[in-house]
Every structure is written in C-alpha cells, then in structure tokens.
mmCIF file with all atom_site columns, C-alpha atoms in Angstrom:
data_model
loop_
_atom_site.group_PDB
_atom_site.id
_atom_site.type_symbol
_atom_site.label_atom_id
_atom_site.label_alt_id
_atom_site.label_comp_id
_atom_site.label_asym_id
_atom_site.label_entity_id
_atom_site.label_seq_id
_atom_site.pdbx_PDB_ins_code
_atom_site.Cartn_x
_atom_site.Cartn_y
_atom_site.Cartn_z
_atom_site.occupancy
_atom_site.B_iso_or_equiv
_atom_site.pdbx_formal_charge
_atom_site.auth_seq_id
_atom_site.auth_comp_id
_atom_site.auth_asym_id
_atom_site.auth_atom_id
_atom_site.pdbx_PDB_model_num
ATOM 1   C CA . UNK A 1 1   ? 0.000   0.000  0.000   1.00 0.00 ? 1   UNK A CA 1
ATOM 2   C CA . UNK A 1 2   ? 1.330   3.859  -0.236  1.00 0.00 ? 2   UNK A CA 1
ATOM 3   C CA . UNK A 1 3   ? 0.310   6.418  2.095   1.00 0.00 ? 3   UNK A CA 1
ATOM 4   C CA . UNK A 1 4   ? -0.691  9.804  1.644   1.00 0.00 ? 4   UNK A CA 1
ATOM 5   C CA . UNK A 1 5   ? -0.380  12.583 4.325   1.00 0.00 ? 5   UNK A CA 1
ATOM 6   C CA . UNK A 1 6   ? -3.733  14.836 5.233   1.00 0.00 ? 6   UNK A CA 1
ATOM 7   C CA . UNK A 1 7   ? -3.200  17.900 7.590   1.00 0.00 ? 7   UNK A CA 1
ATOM 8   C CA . UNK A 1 8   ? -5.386  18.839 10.705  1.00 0.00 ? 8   UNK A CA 1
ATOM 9   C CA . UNK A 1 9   ? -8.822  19.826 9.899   1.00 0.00 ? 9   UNK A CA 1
ATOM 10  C CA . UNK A 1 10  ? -10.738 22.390 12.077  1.00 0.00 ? 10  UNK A CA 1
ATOM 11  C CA . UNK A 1 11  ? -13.999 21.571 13.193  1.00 0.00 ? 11  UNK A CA 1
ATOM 12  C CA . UNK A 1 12  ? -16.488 22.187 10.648  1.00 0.00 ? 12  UNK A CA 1
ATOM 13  C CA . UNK A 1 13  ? -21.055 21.519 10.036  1.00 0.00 ? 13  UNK A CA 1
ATOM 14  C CA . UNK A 1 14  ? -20.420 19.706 6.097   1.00 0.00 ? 14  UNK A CA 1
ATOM 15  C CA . UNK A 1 15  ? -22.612 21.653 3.567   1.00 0.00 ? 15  UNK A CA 1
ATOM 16  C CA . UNK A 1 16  ? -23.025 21.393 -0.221  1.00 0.00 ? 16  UNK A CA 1
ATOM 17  C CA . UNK A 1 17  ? -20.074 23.812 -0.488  1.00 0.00 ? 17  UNK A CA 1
ATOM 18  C CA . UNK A 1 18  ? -17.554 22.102 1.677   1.00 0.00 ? 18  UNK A CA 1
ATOM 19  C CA . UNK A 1 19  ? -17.496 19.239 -0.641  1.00 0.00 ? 19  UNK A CA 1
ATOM 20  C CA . UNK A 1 20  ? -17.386 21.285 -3.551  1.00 0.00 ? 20  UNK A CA 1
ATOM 21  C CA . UNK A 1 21  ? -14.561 22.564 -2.535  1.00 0.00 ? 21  UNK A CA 1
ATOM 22  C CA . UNK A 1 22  ? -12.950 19.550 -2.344  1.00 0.00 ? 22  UNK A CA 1
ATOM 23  C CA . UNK A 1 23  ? -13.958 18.975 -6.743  1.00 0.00 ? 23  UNK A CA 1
ATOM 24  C CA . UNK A 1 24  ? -17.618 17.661 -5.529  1.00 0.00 ? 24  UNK A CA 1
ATOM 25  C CA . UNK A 1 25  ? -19.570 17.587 -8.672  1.00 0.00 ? 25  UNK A CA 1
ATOM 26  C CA . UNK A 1 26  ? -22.198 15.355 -8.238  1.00 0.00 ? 26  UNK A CA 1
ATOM 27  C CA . UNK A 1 27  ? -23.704 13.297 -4.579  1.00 0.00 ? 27  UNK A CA 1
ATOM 28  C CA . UNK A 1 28  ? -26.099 10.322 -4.498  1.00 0.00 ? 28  UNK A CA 1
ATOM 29  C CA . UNK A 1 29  ? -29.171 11.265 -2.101  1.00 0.00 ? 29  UNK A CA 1
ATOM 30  C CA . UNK A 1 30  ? -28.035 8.353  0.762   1.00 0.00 ? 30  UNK A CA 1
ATOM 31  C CA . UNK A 1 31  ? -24.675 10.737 0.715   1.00 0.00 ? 31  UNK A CA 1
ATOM 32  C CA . UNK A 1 32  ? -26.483 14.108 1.108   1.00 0.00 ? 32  UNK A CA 1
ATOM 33  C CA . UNK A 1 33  ? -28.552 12.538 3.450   1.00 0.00 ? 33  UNK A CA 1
ATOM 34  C CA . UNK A 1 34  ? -25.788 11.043 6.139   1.00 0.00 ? 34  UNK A CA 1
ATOM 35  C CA . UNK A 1 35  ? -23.128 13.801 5.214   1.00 0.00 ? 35  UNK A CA 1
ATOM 36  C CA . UNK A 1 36  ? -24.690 17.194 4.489   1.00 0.00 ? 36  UNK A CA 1
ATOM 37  C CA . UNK A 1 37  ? -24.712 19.242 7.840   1.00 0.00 ? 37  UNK A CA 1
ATOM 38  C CA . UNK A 1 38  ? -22.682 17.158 9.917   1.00 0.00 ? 38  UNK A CA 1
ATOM 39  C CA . UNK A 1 39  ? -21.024 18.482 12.537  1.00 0.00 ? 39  UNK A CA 1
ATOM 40  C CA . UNK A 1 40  ? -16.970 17.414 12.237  1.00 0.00 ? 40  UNK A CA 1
ATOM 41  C CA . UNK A 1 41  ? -15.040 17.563 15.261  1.00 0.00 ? 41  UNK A CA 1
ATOM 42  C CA . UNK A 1 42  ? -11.714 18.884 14.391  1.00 0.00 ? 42  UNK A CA 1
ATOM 43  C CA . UNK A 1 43  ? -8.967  16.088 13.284  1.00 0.00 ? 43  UNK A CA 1
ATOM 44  C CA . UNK A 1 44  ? -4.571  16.131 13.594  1.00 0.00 ? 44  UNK A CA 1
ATOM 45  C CA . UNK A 1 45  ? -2.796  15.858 10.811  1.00 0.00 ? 45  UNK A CA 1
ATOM 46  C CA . UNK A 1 46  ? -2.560  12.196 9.609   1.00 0.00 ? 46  UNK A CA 1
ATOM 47  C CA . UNK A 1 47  ? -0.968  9.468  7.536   1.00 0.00 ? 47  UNK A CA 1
ATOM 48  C CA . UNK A 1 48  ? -3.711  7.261  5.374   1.00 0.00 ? 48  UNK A CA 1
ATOM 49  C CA . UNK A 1 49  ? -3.049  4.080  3.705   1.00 0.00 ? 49  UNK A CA 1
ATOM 50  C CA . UNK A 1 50  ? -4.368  3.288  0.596   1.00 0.00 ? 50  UNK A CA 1
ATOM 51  C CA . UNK A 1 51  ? -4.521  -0.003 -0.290  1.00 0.00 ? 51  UNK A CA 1
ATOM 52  C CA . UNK A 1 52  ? -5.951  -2.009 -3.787  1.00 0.00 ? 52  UNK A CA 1
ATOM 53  C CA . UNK A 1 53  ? -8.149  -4.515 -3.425  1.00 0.00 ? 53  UNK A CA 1
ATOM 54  C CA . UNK A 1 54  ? -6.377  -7.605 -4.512  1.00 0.00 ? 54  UNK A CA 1
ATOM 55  C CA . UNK A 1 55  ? -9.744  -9.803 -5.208  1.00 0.00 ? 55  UNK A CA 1
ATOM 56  C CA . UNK A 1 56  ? -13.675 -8.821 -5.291  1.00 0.00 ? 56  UNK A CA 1
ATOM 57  C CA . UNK A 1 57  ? -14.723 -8.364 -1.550  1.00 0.00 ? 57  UNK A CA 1
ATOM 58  C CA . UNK A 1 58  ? -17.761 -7.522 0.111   1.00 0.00 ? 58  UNK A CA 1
ATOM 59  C CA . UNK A 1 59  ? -17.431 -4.477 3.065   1.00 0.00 ? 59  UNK A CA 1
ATOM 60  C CA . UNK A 1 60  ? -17.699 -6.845 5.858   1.00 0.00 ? 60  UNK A CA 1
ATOM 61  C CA . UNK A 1 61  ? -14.108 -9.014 5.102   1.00 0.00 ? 61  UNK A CA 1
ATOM 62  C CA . UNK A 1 62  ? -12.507 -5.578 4.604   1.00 0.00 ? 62  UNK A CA 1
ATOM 63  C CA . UNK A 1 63  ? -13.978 -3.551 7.495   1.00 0.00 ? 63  UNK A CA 1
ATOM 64  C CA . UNK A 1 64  ? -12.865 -7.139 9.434   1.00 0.00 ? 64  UNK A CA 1
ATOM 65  C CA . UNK A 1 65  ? -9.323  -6.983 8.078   1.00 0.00 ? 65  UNK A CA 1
ATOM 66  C CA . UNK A 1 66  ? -8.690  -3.267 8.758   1.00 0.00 ? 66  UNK A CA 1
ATOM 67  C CA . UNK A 1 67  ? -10.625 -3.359 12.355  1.00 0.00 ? 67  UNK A CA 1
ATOM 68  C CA . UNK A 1 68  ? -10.269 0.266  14.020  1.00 0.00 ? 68  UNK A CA 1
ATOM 69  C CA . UNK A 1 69  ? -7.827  1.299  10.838  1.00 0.00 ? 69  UNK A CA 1
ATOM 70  C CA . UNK A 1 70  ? -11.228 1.064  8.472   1.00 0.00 ? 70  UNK A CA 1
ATOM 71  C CA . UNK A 1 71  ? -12.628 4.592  9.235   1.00 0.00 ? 71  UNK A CA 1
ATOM 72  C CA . UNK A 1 72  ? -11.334 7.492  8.473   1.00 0.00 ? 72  UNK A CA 1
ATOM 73  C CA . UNK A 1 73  ? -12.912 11.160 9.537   1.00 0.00 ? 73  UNK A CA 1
ATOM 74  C CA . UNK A 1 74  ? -15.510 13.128 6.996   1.00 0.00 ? 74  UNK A CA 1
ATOM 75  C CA . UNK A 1 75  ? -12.897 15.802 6.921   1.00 0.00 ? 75  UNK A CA 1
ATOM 76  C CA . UNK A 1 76  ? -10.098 13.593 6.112   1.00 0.00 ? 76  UNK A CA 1
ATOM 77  C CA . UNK A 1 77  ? -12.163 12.026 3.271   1.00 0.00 ? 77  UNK A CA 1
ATOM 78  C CA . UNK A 1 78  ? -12.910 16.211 2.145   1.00 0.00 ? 78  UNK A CA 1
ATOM 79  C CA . UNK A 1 79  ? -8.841  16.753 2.218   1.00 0.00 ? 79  UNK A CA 1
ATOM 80  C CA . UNK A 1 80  ? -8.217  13.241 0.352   1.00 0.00 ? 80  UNK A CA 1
ATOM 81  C CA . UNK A 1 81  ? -10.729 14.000 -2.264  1.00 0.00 ? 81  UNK A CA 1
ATOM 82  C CA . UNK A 1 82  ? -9.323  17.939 -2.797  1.00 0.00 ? 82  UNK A CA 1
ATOM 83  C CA . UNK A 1 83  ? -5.503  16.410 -2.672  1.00 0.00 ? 83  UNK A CA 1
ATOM 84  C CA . UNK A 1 84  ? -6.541  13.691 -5.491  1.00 0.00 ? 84  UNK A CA 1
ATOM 85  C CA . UNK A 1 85  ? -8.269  15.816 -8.020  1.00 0.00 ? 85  UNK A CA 1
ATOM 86  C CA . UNK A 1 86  ? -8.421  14.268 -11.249 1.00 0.00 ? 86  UNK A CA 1
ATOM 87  C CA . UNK A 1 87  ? -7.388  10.681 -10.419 1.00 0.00 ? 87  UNK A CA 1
ATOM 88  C CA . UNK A 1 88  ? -8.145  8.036  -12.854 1.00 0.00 ? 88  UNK A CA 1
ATOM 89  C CA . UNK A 1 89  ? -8.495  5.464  -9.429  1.00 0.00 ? 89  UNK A CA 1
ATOM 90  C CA . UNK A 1 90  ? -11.916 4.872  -7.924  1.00 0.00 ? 90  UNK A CA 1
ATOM 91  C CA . UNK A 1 91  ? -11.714 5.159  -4.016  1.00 0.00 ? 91  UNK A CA 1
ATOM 92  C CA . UNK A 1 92  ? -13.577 3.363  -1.087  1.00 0.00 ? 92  UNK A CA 1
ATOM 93  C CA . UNK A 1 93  ? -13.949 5.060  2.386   1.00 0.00 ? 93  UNK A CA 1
ATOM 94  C CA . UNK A 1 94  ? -15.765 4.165  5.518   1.00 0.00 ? 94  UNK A CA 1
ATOM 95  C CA . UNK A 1 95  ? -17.234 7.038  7.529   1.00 0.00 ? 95  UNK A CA 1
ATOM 96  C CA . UNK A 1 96  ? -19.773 7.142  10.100  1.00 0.00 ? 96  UNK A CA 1
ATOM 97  C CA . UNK A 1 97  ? -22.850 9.476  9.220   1.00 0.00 ? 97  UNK A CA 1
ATOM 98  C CA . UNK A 1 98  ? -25.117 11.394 10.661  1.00 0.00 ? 98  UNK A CA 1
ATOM 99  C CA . UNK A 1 99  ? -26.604 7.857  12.105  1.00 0.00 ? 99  UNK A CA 1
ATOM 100 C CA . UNK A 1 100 ? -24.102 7.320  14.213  1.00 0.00 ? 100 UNK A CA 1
ATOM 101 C CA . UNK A 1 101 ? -23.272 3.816  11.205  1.00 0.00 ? 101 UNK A CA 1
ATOM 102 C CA . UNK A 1 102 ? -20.391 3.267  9.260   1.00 0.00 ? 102 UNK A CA 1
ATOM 103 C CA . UNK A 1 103 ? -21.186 4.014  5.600   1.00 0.00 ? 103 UNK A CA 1
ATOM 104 C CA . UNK A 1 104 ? -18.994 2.864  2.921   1.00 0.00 ? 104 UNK A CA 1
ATOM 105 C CA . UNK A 1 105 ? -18.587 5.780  0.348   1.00 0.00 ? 105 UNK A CA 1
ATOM 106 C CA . UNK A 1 106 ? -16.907 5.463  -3.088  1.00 0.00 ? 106 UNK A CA 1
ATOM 107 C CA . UNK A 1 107 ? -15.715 8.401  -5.263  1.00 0.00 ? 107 UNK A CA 1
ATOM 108 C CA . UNK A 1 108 ? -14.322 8.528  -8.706  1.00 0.00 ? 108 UNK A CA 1
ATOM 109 C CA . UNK A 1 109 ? -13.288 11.241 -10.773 1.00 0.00 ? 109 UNK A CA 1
ATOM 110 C CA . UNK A 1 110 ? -15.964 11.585 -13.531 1.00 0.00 ? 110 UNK A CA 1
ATOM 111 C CA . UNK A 1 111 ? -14.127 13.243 -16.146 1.00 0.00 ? 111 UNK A CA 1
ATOM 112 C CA . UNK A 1 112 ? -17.149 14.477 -18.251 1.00 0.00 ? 112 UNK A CA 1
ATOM 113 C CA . UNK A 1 113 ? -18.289 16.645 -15.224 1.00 0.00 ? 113 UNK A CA 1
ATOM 114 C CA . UNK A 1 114 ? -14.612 17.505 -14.168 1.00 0.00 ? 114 UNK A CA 1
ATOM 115 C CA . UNK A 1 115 ? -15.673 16.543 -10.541 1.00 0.00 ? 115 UNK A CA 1
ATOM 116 C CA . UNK A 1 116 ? -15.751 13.789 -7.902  1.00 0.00 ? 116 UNK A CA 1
ATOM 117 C CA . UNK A 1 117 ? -18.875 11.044 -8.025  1.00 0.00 ? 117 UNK A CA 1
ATOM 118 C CA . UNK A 1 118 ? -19.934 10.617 -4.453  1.00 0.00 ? 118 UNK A CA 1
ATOM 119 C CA . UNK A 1 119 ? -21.917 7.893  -3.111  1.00 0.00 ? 119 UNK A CA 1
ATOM 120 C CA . UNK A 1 120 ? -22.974 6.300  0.080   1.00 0.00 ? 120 UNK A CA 1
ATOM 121 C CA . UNK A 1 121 ? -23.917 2.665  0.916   1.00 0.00 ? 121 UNK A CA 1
ATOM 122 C CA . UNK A 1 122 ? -24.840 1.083  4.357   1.00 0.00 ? 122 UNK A CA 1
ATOM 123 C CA . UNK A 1 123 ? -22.242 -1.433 5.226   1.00 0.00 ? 123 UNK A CA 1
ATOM 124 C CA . UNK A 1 124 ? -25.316 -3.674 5.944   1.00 0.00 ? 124 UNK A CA 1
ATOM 125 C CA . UNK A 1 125 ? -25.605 -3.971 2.370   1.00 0.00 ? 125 UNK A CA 1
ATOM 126 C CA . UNK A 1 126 ? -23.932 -6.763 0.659   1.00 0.00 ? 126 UNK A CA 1
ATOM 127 C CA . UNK A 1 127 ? -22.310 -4.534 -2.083  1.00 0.00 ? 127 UNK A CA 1
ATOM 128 C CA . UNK A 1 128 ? -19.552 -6.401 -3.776  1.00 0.00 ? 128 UNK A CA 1
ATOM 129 C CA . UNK A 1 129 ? -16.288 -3.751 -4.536  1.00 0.00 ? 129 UNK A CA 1
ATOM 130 C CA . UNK A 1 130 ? -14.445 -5.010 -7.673  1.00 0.00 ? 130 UNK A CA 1
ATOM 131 C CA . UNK A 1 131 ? -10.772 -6.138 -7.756  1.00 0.00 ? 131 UNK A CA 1
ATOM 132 C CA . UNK A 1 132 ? -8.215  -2.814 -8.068  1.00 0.00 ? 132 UNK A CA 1
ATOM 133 C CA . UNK A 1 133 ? -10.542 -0.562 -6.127  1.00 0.00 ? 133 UNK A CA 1
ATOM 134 C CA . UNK A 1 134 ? -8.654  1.280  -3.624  1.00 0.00 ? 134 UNK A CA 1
ATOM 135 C CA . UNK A 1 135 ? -9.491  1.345  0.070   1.00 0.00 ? 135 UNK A CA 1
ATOM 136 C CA . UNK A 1 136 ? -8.512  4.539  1.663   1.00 0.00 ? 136 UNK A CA 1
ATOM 137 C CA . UNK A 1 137 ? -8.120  4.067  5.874   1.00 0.00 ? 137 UNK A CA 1
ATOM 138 C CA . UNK A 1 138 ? -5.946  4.599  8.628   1.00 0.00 ? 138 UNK A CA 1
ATOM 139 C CA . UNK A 1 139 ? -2.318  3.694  8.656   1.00 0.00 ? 139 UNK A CA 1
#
C-alpha cells in the first residue's frame, strides 16, 4: 500500500459547499442525506493508507481486516478528495454518518463533469467492490 499525508482539519457543520470545494460535482441522495450538515469535530494531521483490493470483496471481510484502521474522519475524506483531483483510481472510504453507522462511500473522478462522483452505501448492504478498487483508511 502507499500512504498519503492529510493535515489537521478544524472543526467544521459539512454543507453542499464544503465538498465542492474539495472537486464535488455530483452526490447520491443516501450521501447528502448522512453527510450534508454534519457536525466534524476537528482532526490532527494524519498518515492514510491506501490499499488495492487484490480480489472482489464484500465491506464486511474488509472492514474485518482493517478493524479500528477502516474509518477514516468526513474531513479527512474532504482533504483526500481535494488532494486527489483528477485521479483516474476509484476510491472506497468508511465514515460514520449522521446515524451514528459506518457508511462505505466510493468516489471517482468523472471526467465528463470535471468533478468527484460521491456515493454512500450502508455497510449492511452486501455490495460487492471489484478487484483494483482502492481502500482509503488509517495507517
């Protein structure tokens, strides 16, 4: 896996904008629904891994292998996302919504709207991620 650095984040409610800022272009509703107006407690700087997946895998064998390492802050995942601009990878996250649940989140770059694809799935959900997806986590 490789790692990529994401400063300290100041406490912040999420809005339409904050993601924007980040190269949000477009959000599925179950996104906009856990992630819009959340409050953010602020975050240190940190060191995520991000790590392909090797074989087709459903989000309970990876949340399993990762344990505590799986989630990763909204505000993290807003400083990823603004760092990566224009990657070509598709990336998984797990971040805990407004629900208090982890929610698996993938983004890609969608080049015909020059902005990040965001959408949110309930880990509850047996969505199978496709080999040479990357999983974005804690170190």
């Amino acid at each position: 896996f490789r790692t990529v650095n994401v400063p300290a984040q100041p406490a912040i409610v999420t809005s339409e904008q904050y993601f924007k800022d980040a190269g949000v272009k477009l959000m599925g509703d179950n996104f906009k629904a856990q992630f819009l107006g959340l409050k953010v407690p602020a975050t240190d700087g940190a060191e995520l891994a991000v790590r392909r997946l090797e074989e087709a895998s459903l989000d309970d064998p990876i949340c399993a292998e990762l344990g505590e390492k799986a989630e990763i802050s909204v505000s993290q995942f807003q400083a990823f996302l603004a760092a990566n601009r224009e990657s070509l990878e598709w990336f998984i996250f797990y971040l805990k919504g407004k629900d208090g649940k982890l929610w698996a989140v993938n983004a890609h770059w969608h080049v015909a709207y020059g902005g990040w694809l965001v959408l949110a799935s309930s880990v509850a959900d047996p969505l199978r991620w496709l080999h040479g997806l990357q999983v974005v986590s804690q170190v």
